[in-house]
Amino acid sequence: MKVRKAVIPAAGLGTRMLPATKTIPKEMLPMVDKPVIQYIIEEAVASGIEDILVVTNRAKSAMDDYFDYHPELEERLLKNGKFKEAEAVRMSADLANIFYVRQKETKGLGHAIWRAKRFVGDEPFAVLLGDDIMMANKPVTKQLVDAAEKYGACAVGTQLVADEAISRYSSLKIQPLPHEDRIFRVSDMNEKPTPEEKFSNYAILGRYVLTSGIFDILEHTPPGYGGEIQLTDGLRTLCKQSPMVAVDFEGRRYDTGNLKGFLEATIDFALTDGEIGPWLRDFIIDKAKGL
Ligand code: UTP
């Protein structure tokens, strides 16, 4: 099982980040010096992915423009001796083979993934949500790919979340696997459960490795929570038909689609940046002293 392809659903409306996302896709908001989606593409590439499909919509063409060449800008930068900037501009267009498909109606994450059917064909593929970024030593997608390959199974990324948070996620029913601390077998799941409905506090968080069997399932999955076609409803069927594991991944996940997650990620990524990090640390310390 070799995972060469990835799908990044990025066609959501971004209603939690308005008014900024009225005209700028939330995936294009700057996180330190790069748009959010570049971190996700870089994680996919660092995990061995070669071809990436971004699911977009009519308001998100800024994404395909960003991953294209900009010869006029590069020429000007080179002429002015701004070699580092020219290199950064070129590099962002050379990261991977990036393809695009539009989700013509915002019918939910499951429907967005279904749009990848022709791109994926019969291969296993990774899914990286377009607004979830990860800070990890080993790329989170690679952690899932390794587990999927080891067990010949689909894989979902998970972490334990607090009691009051699980109702915002999908809750997993899991069983231990011999000699594994962080990988579990998945037998069931439910989307945005009430405290009584939840299986566990293990929530699915933003990363998946799936087989093409999901497409036929999604095609027949009726709208679920919020009137949208939910990926979780499709995965629930898939985990009963074929093996699935959950990987309690090492690393921190940030939901940049809400303001708090976006600010946390901005600060954490800026603090680890060699150039801006030391300045930001001093700035925060000075601010804290003034409180
Ligand atoms: P989210 O629920 O986090 O994003 O979807 P959203 O739909 O933009 O939500 P609000 O408006 O901020 O609450 C999870 C992922 O699924 C994608 C989103 O782009 C995000 O990456 N998505 C969601 C689609 O591609 N299509 C959809 O119809 C819904």
Tab-separated table of C-alpha atoms and ligand atoms in Angstrom:
chain	number	residue	atom	x	y	z
A	1	MET	CA	0.000	0.000	0.000
A	2	LYS	CA	1.838	3.079	-1.246
A	3	VAL	CA	0.191	6.463	-0.662
A	4	ARG	CA	1.153	8.885	-3.458
A	5	LYS	CA	-1.898	11.099	-3.667
A	6	ALA	CA	-3.540	13.552	-1.302
A	7	VAL	CA	-6.789	15.496	-1.306
A	8	ILE	CA	-7.154	18.836	0.471
A	9	PRO	CA	-10.783	19.862	0.869
A	10	ALA	CA	-10.784	23.654	0.948
A	11	ALA	CA	-14.238	24.572	-0.306
A	12	GLY	CA	-15.858	25.446	3.027
A	13	LEU	CA	-17.435	28.874	3.448
A	14	GLY	CA	-15.244	29.902	6.379
A	15	THR	CA	-18.096	31.505	8.303
A	16	ARG	CA	-16.157	31.472	11.584
A	17	MET	CA	-13.575	33.953	10.290
A	18	LEU	CA	-15.809	36.669	8.872
A	19	PRO	CA	-15.503	39.380	7.702
A	20	ALA	CA	-11.872	38.538	6.714
A	21	THR	CA	-12.993	35.487	4.735
A	22	LYS	CA	-15.680	37.337	2.798
A	23	THR	CA	-13.247	37.702	-0.123
A	24	ILE	CA	-10.034	35.976	1.051
A	25	PRO	CA	-10.195	32.177	1.362
A	26	LYS	CA	-9.401	31.195	4.966
A	27	GLU	CA	-6.712	28.859	3.570
A	28	MET	CA	-4.963	31.941	2.156
A	29	LEU	CA	-4.763	33.893	5.404
A	30	PRO	CA	-1.106	34.532	6.263
A	31	MET	CA	0.396	32.392	9.005
A	32	VAL	CA	3.637	34.280	9.762
A	33	ASP	CA	4.966	34.630	6.174
A	34	LYS	CA	3.071	31.924	4.274
A	35	PRO	CA	-0.598	31.183	3.655
A	36	VAL	CA	-2.138	28.448	5.821
A	37	ILE	CA	-2.520	26.059	2.890
A	38	GLN	CA	1.228	26.113	2.154
A	39	TYR	CA	1.915	24.452	5.534
A	40	ILE	CA	-0.543	21.720	4.579
A	41	ILE	CA	0.972	21.184	1.127
A	42	GLU	CA	4.449	21.060	2.732
A	43	GLU	CA	3.265	18.432	5.231
A	44	ALA	CA	1.883	16.310	2.381
A	45	VAL	CA	5.125	16.575	0.408
A	46	ALA	CA	7.218	15.753	3.505
A	47	SER	CA	5.044	12.634	3.902
A	48	GLY	CA	5.951	11.284	0.457
A	49	ILE	CA	2.913	12.581	-1.442
A	50	GLU	CA	3.541	13.439	-5.099
A	51	ASP	CA	0.153	14.546	-6.473
A	52	ILE	CA	-2.241	16.801	-4.592
A	53	LEU	CA	-5.840	17.691	-5.423
A	54	VAL	CA	-7.267	20.828	-3.821
A	55	VAL	CA	-11.070	20.962	-3.708
A	56	THR	CA	-12.000	24.620	-4.174
A	57	ASN	CA	-15.009	26.719	-5.135
A	58	ARG	CA	-15.732	29.800	-7.216
A	59	ALA	CA	-14.545	32.170	-4.465
A	60	LYS	CA	-11.161	30.516	-3.976
A	61	SER	CA	-9.157	31.068	-7.156
A	62	ALA	CA	-6.519	32.929	-5.097
A	63	MET	CA	-5.223	29.454	-4.196
A	64	ASP	CA	-4.436	28.326	-7.742
A	65	ASP	CA	-2.922	31.743	-8.480
A	66	TYR	CA	-0.633	31.385	-5.459
A	67	PHE	CA	0.785	28.029	-6.553
A	68	ASP	CA	1.523	29.339	-10.072
A	69	TYR	CA	4.656	31.116	-11.357
A	70	HIS	CA	4.779	34.936	-11.273
A	71	PRO	CA	7.560	35.731	-13.811
A	72	GLU	CA	7.142	39.518	-13.681
A	73	LEU	CA	7.495	39.626	-9.900
A	74	GLU	CA	10.449	37.228	-9.901
A	75	GLU	CA	12.226	39.250	-12.591
A	76	ARG	CA	11.795	42.465	-10.574
A	77	LEU	CA	13.038	40.819	-7.368
A	78	LEU	CA	16.107	39.372	-9.113
A	79	LYS	CA	16.864	42.732	-10.760
A	80	ASN	CA	16.744	44.380	-7.321
A	81	GLY	CA	19.033	41.755	-5.765
A	82	LYS	CA	16.224	40.288	-3.640
A	83	PHE	CA	17.353	36.716	-4.237
A	84	LYS	CA	15.847	35.200	-1.099
A	85	GLU	CA	12.414	36.629	-1.871
A	86	ALA	CA	12.638	35.501	-5.520
A	87	GLU	CA	13.541	32.002	-4.379
A	88	ALA	CA	10.594	31.910	-1.929
A	89	VAL	CA	8.199	33.051	-4.662
A	90	ARG	CA	9.476	30.398	-7.104
A	91	MET	CA	9.574	27.644	-4.470
A	92	SER	CA	5.900	28.066	-3.573
A	93	ALA	CA	4.990	27.186	-7.184
A	94	ASP	CA	7.313	24.180	-7.345
A	95	LEU	CA	6.232	22.360	-4.174
A	96	ALA	CA	4.245	19.523	-5.784
A	97	ASN	CA	1.987	18.587	-8.690
A	98	ILE	CA	-1.130	20.445	-7.627
A	99	PHE	CA	-4.504	19.859	-9.270
A	100	TYR	CA	-7.832	21.554	-8.608
A	101	VAL	CA	-11.467	20.555	-8.763
A	102	ARG	CA	-14.457	22.643	-7.798
A	103	GLN	CA	-17.157	21.675	-5.397
A	104	LYS	CA	-20.008	23.483	-7.125
A	105	GLU	CA	-22.291	23.464	-4.092
A	106	THR	CA	-21.215	23.546	-0.454
A	107	LYS	CA	-22.798	20.248	0.505
A	108	GLY	CA	-20.368	19.156	3.198
A	109	LEU	CA	-16.955	17.587	3.713
A	110	GLY	CA	-18.109	14.146	2.521
A	111	HIS	CA	-19.366	15.675	-0.722
A	112	ALA	CA	-16.082	17.611	-1.159
A	113	ILE	CA	-14.075	14.372	-0.813
A	114	TRP	CA	-16.378	12.625	-3.279
A	115	ARG	CA	-15.342	15.228	-5.891
A	116	ALA	CA	-11.859	13.610	-5.793
A	117	LYS	CA	-13.116	10.273	-7.169
A	118	ARG	CA	-11.661	10.612	-10.671
A	119	PHE	CA	-8.342	12.046	-9.432
A	120	VAL	CA	-7.838	9.221	-6.940
A	121	GLY	CA	-8.838	6.270	-9.144
A	122	ASP	CA	-8.144	3.018	-7.320
A	123	GLU	CA	-5.266	4.140	-5.086
A	124	PRO	CA	-5.177	4.767	-1.346
A	125	PHE	CA	-4.979	8.497	-0.633
A	126	ALA	CA	-4.408	10.937	2.191
A	127	VAL	CA	-6.849	13.664	3.210
A	128	LEU	CA	-5.586	16.827	4.923
A	129	LEU	CA	-8.230	19.349	5.953
A	130	GLY	CA	-7.442	22.735	4.448
A	131	ASP	CA	-7.705	24.683	7.690
A	132	ASP	CA	-6.048	22.251	10.143
A	133	ILE	CA	-2.315	22.736	10.487
A	134	MET	CA	0.024	20.578	12.532
A	135	MET	CA	3.264	21.239	14.381
A	136	ALA	CA	5.084	17.917	14.660
A	137	ASN	CA	8.602	16.513	14.411
A	138	LYS	CA	7.436	13.695	12.151
A	139	PRO	CA	4.735	14.961	9.744
A	140	VAL	CA	1.333	13.819	10.985
A	141	THR	CA	0.321	12.553	7.540
A	142	LYS	CA	3.488	10.423	7.499
A	143	GLN	CA	2.554	8.972	10.918
A	144	LEU	CA	-0.810	7.927	9.426
A	145	VAL	CA	0.703	6.635	6.175
A	146	ASP	CA	3.136	4.436	8.143
A	147	ALA	CA	0.322	2.983	10.263
A	148	ALA	CA	-1.912	2.453	7.208
A	149	GLU	CA	0.920	0.640	5.400
A	150	LYS	CA	1.806	-1.473	8.457
A	151	TYR	CA	-1.776	-2.695	8.966
A	152	GLY	CA	-3.014	-2.587	5.351
A	153	ALA	CA	-5.811	-0.406	6.702
A	154	CYS	CA	-7.395	3.022	6.424
A	155	ALA	CA	-6.192	5.418	9.114
A	156	VAL	CA	-7.648	8.427	10.907
A	157	GLY	CA	-5.692	10.915	13.004
A	158	THR	CA	-6.891	11.231	16.573
A	159	GLN	CA	-6.129	12.802	19.942
A	160	LEU	CA	-7.942	12.849	23.259
A	161	VAL	CA	-10.051	15.980	23.741
A	162	ALA	CA	-11.840	17.326	26.820
A	163	ASP	CA	-15.391	16.236	27.733
A	164	GLU	CA	-16.835	19.594	26.714
A	165	ALA	CA	-15.030	19.517	23.327
A	166	ILE	CA	-15.953	16.065	21.982
A	167	SER	CA	-19.402	17.258	20.847
A	168	ARG	CA	-17.630	19.430	18.235
A	169	TYR	CA	-15.801	16.455	16.691
A	170	SER	CA	-16.304	12.821	15.662
A	171	SER	CA	-15.971	10.388	18.549
A	172	LEU	CA	-14.212	7.047	17.932
A	173	LYS	CA	-14.972	3.580	19.255
A	174	ILE	CA	-11.573	1.948	19.477
A	175	GLN	CA	-9.913	-1.255	20.654
A	176	PRO	CA	-6.242	-1.720	21.567
A	177	LEU	CA	-3.831	-3.422	19.163
A	178	PRO	CA	-1.097	-5.735	20.498
A	179	HIS	CA	2.229	-3.963	21.171
A	180	GLU	CA	0.893	-0.543	20.147
A	181	ASP	CA	0.592	2.494	22.436
A	182	ARG	CA	-0.646	4.984	19.885
A	183	ILE	CA	-2.433	2.913	17.226
A	184	PHE	CA	-5.899	1.435	17.793
A	185	ARG	CA	-8.426	-0.535	15.792
A	186	VAL	CA	-11.562	1.457	14.905
A	187	SER	CA	-14.948	-0.273	15.002
A	188	ASP	CA	-17.372	2.669	15.027
A	189	MET	CA	-17.669	6.448	15.251
A	190	ASN	CA	-20.250	9.222	15.410
A	191	GLU	CA	-20.291	12.881	14.376
A	192	LYS	CA	-20.751	15.651	16.953
A	193	PRO	CA	-22.169	13.339	19.650
A	194	THR	CA	-23.976	14.416	22.803
A	195	PRO	CA	-22.241	13.349	26.069
A	196	GLU	CA	-24.556	10.300	26.168
A	197	GLU	CA	-23.872	9.316	22.548
A	198	LYS	CA	-20.059	9.609	22.526
A	199	PHE	CA	-17.996	6.417	22.219
A	200	SER	CA	-14.832	7.944	23.718
A	201	ASN	CA	-12.951	11.242	23.977
A	202	TYR	CA	-10.751	10.211	21.046
A	203	ALA	CA	-11.728	12.733	18.341
A	204	ILE	CA	-10.879	12.544	14.643
A	205	LEU	CA	-8.616	15.512	13.922
A	206	GLY	CA	-7.975	16.665	10.379
A	207	ARG	CA	-5.932	13.836	8.806
A	208	TYR	CA	-6.963	10.568	7.119
A	209	VAL	CA	-5.617	7.830	4.852
A	210	LEU	CA	-8.482	6.265	2.901
A	211	THR	CA	-9.104	3.701	0.206
A	212	SER	CA	-11.138	4.342	-2.927
A	213	GLY	CA	-13.999	2.303	-1.391
A	214	ILE	CA	-15.079	5.531	0.341
A	215	PHE	CA	-16.363	7.019	-2.933
A	216	ASP	CA	-19.158	4.497	-3.529
A	217	ILE	CA	-20.136	4.846	0.113
A	218	LEU	CA	-20.212	8.664	-0.050
A	219	GLU	CA	-22.298	8.509	-3.198
A	220	HIS	CA	-25.010	6.760	-1.192
A	221	THR	CA	-24.578	8.669	2.078
A	222	PRO	CA	-27.583	10.907	2.791
A	223	PRO	CA	-27.114	14.351	4.356
A	224	GLY	CA	-26.467	14.028	8.082
A	225	TYR	CA	-25.583	16.526	10.811
A	226	GLY	CA	-26.307	20.126	9.706
A	227	GLY	CA	-27.946	18.885	6.466
A	228	GLU	CA	-24.473	18.217	4.983
A	229	ILE	CA	-22.971	15.007	3.594
A	230	GLN	CA	-20.651	14.106	6.444
A	231	LEU	CA	-17.358	12.287	5.890
A	232	THR	CA	-17.802	10.647	9.293
A	233	ASP	CA	-21.056	9.001	8.180
A	234	GLY	CA	-19.169	7.527	5.204
A	235	LEU	CA	-16.226	6.452	7.385
A	236	ARG	CA	-18.618	4.741	9.782
A	237	THR	CA	-19.731	2.448	6.951
A	238	LEU	CA	-16.157	2.063	5.661
A	239	CYS	CA	-14.763	0.926	9.041
A	240	LYS	CA	-17.347	-1.861	9.135
A	241	GLN	CA	-16.429	-3.056	5.638
A	242	SER	CA	-12.632	-2.855	5.774
A	243	PRO	CA	-9.927	-2.470	8.442
A	244	MET	CA	-9.367	0.981	9.912
A	245	VAL	CA	-6.915	2.186	12.534
A	246	ALA	CA	-6.771	5.392	14.572
A	247	VAL	CA	-3.368	6.988	15.111
A	248	ASP	CA	-2.964	9.029	18.301
A	249	PHE	CA	-0.485	11.255	16.508
A	250	GLU	CA	2.458	13.060	18.062
A	251	GLY	CA	2.267	16.790	17.507
A	252	ARG	CA	-0.084	19.685	18.003
A	253	ARG	CA	-3.063	20.446	15.812
A	254	TYR	CA	-4.416	23.955	15.246
A	255	ASP	CA	-7.846	24.706	13.769
A	256	THR	CA	-7.017	27.888	11.890
A	257	GLY	CA	-10.655	28.169	10.791
A	258	ASN	CA	-11.551	29.850	14.093
A	259	LEU	CA	-9.999	32.971	15.535
A	260	LYS	CA	-8.502	31.451	18.693
A	261	GLY	CA	-6.911	28.548	16.806
A	262	PHE	CA	-5.630	30.936	14.164
A	263	LEU	CA	-3.994	33.209	16.778
A	264	GLU	CA	-2.493	30.264	18.702
A	265	ALA	CA	-0.969	28.883	15.508
A	266	THR	CA	0.330	32.296	14.441
A	267	ILE	CA	2.081	32.808	17.791
A	268	ASP	CA	3.468	29.254	18.046
A	269	PHE	CA	4.779	29.187	14.477
A	270	ALA	CA	6.217	32.691	14.796
A	271	LEU	CA	7.993	31.730	18.037
A	272	THR	CA	9.729	28.827	16.289
A	273	ASP	CA	10.813	31.018	13.368
A	274	GLY	CA	14.541	31.696	13.405
A	275	GLU	CA	14.194	35.328	12.288
A	276	ILE	CA	11.063	36.651	13.946
A	277	GLY	CA	10.918	34.233	16.940
A	278	PRO	CA	13.410	35.920	19.324
A	279	TRP	CA	11.867	39.357	18.649
A	280	LEU	CA	8.322	38.020	19.297
A	281	ARG	CA	9.421	36.342	22.551
A	282	ASP	CA	10.801	39.651	23.871
A	283	PHE	CA	7.710	41.509	22.685
A	284	ILE	CA	5.381	39.084	24.515
A	285	ILE	CA	7.491	39.234	27.700
A	286	ASP	CA	7.419	43.043	27.648
A	287	LYS	CA	3.648	42.997	27.102
A	288	ALA	CA	3.143	40.536	29.971
A	289	LYS	CA	5.212	42.754	32.296
A	290	GLY	CA	2.947	45.678	31.433
A	291	LEU	CA	-0.252	43.788	32.380
B	1	UTP	P1	-15.129	23.244	8.411
B	1	UTP	O1	-16.460	23.007	8.993
B	1	UTP	O2	-13.968	23.348	9.333
B	1	UTP	O3	-15.037	24.552	7.520
B	1	UTP	O4	-14.891	22.112	7.340
B	1	UTP	P2	-16.185	25.431	6.892
B	1	UTP	O5	-17.187	24.593	6.160
B	1	UTP	O6	-15.519	26.499	6.111
B	1	UTP	O7	-16.893	25.915	8.224
B	1	UTP	P3	-17.195	27.312	8.893
B	1	UTP	O8	-18.119	28.030	7.953
B	1	UTP	O9	-15.913	28.042	9.142
B	1	UTP	O10	-17.842	26.875	10.165
B	1	UTP	C1	-13.844	21.186	7.421
B	1	UTP	C2	-13.094	21.118	6.098
B	1	UTP	O11	-13.965	20.717	5.062
B	1	UTP	C3	-13.950	21.641	3.988
B	1	UTP	C4	-13.508	22.946	4.617
B	1	UTP	O12	-12.903	23.775	3.644
B	1	UTP	C5	-12.509	22.460	5.687
B	1	UTP	O13	-11.236	22.182	5.119
B	1	UTP	N1	-15.318	21.687	3.405
B	1	UTP	C6	-16.410	21.792	4.215
B	1	UTP	C7	-15.455	21.604	2.047
B	1	UTP	O14	-14.454	21.523	1.286
B	1	UTP	N2	-16.707	21.614	1.519
B	1	UTP	C8	-17.824	21.718	2.298
B	1	UTP	O15	-18.944	21.706	1.742
B	1	UTP	C9	-17.651	21.809	3.675
